[in-house]
CSV table of C-alpha atoms in Angstrom, one decimal:
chain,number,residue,atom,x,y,z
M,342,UNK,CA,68.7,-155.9,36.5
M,343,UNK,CA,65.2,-155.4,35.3
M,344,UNK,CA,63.9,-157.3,38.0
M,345,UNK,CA,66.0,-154.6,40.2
M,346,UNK,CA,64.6,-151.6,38.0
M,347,UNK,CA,60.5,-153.0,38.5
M,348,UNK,CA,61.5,-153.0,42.3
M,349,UNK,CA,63.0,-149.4,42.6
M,350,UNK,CA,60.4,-148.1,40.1
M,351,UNK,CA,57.3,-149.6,42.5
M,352,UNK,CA,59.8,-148.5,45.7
M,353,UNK,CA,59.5,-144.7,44.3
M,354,UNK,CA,55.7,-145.0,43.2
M,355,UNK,CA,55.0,-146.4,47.0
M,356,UNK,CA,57.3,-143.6,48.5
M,357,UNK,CA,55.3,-141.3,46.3
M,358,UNK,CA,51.9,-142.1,46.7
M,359,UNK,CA,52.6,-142.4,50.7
M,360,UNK,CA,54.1,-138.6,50.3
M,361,UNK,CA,51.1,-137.4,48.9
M,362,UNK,CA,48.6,-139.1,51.9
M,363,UNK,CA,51.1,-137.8,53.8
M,364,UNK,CA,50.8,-134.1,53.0
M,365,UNK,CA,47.1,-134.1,52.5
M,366,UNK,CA,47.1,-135.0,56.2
M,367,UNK,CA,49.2,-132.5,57.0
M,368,UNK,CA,47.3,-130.1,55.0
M,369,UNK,CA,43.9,-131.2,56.9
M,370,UNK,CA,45.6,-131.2,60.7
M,371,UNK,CA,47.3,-127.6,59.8
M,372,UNK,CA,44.2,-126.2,58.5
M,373,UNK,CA,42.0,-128.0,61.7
M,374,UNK,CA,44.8,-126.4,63.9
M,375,UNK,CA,44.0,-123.0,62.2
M,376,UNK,CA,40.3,-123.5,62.7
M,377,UNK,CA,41.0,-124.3,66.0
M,378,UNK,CA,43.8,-121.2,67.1
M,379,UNK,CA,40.3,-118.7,65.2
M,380,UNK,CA,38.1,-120.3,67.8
M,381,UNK,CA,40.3,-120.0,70.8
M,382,UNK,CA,41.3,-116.3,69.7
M,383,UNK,CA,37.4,-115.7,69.4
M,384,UNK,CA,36.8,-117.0,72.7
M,385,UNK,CA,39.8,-115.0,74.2
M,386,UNK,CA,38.7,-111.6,72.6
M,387,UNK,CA,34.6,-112.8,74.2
M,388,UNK,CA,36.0,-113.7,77.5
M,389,UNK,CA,38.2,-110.1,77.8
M,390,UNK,CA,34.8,-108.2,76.5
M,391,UNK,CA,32.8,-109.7,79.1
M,392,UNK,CA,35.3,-109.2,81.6
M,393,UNK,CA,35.6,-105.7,80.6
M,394,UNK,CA,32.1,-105.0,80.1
M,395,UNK,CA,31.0,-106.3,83.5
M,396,UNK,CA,29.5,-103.1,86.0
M,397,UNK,CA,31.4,-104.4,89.0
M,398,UNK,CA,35.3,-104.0,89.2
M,399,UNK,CA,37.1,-107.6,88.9
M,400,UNK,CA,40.9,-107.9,89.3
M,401,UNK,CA,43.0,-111.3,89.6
M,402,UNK,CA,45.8,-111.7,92.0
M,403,UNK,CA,48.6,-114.3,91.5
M,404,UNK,CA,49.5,-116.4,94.8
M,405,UNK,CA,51.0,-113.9,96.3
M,406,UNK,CA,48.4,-111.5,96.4
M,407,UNK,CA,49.4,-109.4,93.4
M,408,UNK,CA,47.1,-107.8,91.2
M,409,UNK,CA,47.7,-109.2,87.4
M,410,UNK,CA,44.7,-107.9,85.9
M,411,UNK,CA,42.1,-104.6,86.7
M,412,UNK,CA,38.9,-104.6,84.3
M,413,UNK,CA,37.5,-101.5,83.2
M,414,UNK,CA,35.2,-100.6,86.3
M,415,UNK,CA,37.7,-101.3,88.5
M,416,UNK,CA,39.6,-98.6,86.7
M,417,UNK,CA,36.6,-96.7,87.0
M,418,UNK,CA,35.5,-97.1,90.6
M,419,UNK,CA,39.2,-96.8,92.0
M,420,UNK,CA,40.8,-94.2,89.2
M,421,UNK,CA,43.5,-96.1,88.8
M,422,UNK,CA,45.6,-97.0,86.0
M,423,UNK,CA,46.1,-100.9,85.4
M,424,UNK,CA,49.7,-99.3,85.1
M,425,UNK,CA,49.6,-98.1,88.5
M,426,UNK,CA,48.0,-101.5,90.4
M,427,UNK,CA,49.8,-104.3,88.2
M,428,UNK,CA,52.1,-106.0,90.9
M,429,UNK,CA,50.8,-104.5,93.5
M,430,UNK,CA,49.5,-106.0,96.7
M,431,UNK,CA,45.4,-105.8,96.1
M,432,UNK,CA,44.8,-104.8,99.4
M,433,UNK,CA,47.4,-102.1,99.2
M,434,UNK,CA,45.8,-100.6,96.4
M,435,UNK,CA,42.3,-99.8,97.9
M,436,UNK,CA,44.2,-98.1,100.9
M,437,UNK,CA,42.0,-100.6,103.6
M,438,UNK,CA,41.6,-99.4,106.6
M,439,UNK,CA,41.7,-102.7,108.1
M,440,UNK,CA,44.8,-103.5,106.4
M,441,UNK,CA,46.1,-105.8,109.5
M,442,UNK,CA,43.2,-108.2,108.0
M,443,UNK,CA,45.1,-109.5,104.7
M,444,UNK,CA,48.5,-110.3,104.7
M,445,UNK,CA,50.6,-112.3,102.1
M,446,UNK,CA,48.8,-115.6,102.2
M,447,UNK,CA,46.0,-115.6,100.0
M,448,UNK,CA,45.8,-119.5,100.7
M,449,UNK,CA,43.8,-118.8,103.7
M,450,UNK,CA,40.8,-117.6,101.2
M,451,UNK,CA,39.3,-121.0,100.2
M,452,UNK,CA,35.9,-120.1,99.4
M,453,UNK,CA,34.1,-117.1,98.6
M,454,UNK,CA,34.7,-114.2,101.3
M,455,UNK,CA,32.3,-111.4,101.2
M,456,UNK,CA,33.2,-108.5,103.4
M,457,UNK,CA,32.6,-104.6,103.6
M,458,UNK,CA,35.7,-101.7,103.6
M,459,UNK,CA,36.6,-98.5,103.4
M,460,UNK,CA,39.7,-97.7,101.8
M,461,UNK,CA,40.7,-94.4,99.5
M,462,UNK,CA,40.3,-93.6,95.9
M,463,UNK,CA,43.2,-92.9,93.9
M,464,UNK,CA,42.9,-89.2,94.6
M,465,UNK,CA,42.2,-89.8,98.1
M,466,UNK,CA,38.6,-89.7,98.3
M,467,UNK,CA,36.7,-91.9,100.8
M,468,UNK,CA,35.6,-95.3,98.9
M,469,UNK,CA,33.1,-97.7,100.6
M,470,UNK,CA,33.3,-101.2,98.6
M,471,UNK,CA,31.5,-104.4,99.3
M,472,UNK,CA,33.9,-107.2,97.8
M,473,UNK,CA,34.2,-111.1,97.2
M,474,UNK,CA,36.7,-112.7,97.3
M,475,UNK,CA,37.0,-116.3,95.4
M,476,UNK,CA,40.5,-118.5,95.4
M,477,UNK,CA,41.4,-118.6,91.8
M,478,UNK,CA,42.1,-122.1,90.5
M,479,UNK,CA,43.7,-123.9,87.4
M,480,UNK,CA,43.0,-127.4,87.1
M,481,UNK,CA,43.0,-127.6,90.4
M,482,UNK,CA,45.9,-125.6,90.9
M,483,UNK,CA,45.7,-122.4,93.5
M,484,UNK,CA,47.0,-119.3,91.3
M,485,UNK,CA,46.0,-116.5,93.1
M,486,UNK,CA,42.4,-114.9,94.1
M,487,UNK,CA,39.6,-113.2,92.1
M,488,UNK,CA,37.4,-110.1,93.3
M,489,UNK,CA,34.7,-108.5,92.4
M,490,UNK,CA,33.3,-105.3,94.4
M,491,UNK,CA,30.9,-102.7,93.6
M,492,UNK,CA,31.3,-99.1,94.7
M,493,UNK,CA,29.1,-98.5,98.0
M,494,UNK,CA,30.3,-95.3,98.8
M,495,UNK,CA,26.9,-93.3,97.7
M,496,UNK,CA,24.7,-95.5,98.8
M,497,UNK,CA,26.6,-95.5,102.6
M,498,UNK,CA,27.0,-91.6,102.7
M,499,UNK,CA,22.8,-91.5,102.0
M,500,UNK,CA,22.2,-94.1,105.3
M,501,UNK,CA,24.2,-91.8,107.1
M,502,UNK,CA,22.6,-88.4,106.0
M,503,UNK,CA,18.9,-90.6,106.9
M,504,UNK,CA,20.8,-91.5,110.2
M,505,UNK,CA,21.5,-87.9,111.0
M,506,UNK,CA,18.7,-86.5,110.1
M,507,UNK,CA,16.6,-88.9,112.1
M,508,UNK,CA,18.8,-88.2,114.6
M,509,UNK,CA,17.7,-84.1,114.1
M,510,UNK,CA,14.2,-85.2,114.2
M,511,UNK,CA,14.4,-87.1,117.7
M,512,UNK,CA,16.5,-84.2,119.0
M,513,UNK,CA,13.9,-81.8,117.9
M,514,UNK,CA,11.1,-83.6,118.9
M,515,UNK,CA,12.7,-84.2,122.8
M,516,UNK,CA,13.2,-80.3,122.6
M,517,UNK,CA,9.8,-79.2,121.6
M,518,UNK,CA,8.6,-81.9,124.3
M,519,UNK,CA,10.9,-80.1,126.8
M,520,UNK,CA,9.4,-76.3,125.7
């Protein structure tokens, strides 16, 4: 029986001392896990202020062509609410003229697609954007479509007051050669 009691007793000391590496392992994952959730939530919040801060207006799609985010200047440029374009078709939201161009399938988009349109601002105004458009990926995966554009609309209506007004010029000039 004492022979039974030394065995139990070292059996409990064993169980004990393997508890205690135990939970100071556990201790050191949880807090590495901690250290780790900080970093990714730092690198989050960095990612959203660069993607916010960025001039150019950036929205995501998902496969389907749906917008799922809208930064900042996006909001700006287009007056919209990411209220009002979340779910939406992109192409849709900036009111293309050359609608017939997009459809459904963003998987036809497999590298970067630049392109010039004129679509309609939010209250209706005329808005003149050059865009790209880049197939969004995750590890490997298609998930939808990533644009950036930048609002062309004053720099268009000043080529066409130059074109106009050149256009003046010649008239006047073919007039005065006339008189």
């Amino acid at each position: 029986t004492m022979y039974a009691f030394g065995i139990h007793s070292l059996a409990i000391i064993v169980v004990g001392l393997l508890s205690g590496a135990l939970a100071k392992q556990l201790k050191r994952a949880g807090q590495s896990l901690v250290e780790k959730e900080q970093g990714l939530n730092r690198l989050q919040a960095f990612h959203e202020n660069v993607v916010q801060s960025l001039s150019s207006g950036l929205f995501t799609t998902d496969v389907s062509g749906r917008i799922t985010s809208f930064n900042r200047a996006a909001r700006e440029i287009t007056q919209y609410p990411l209220e009002a374009v979340q779910g939406r078709a992109w192409w849709e939201v900036f009111h293309w003229e050359q609608a017939n161009l997009f459809d459904a399938d963003v998987s036809a988009i497999v590298t970067p697609y630049r392109f010039e349109g004129e679509g309609r601002r939010a209250d209706g105004c005329r808005l003149v954007l050059g865009m790209t458009l880049a197939p969004l990926t995750e590890n490997g995966v298609r998930t939808g479509l990533v644009g950036v554009f930048q609002d062309l609309t004053q720099i268009r209506a000043l080529e066409e007051e130059v074109r106009r007004r050149e256009w003046l010029a010649t008239l006047g000039e073919m007039s005065a050669g006339m008189a």
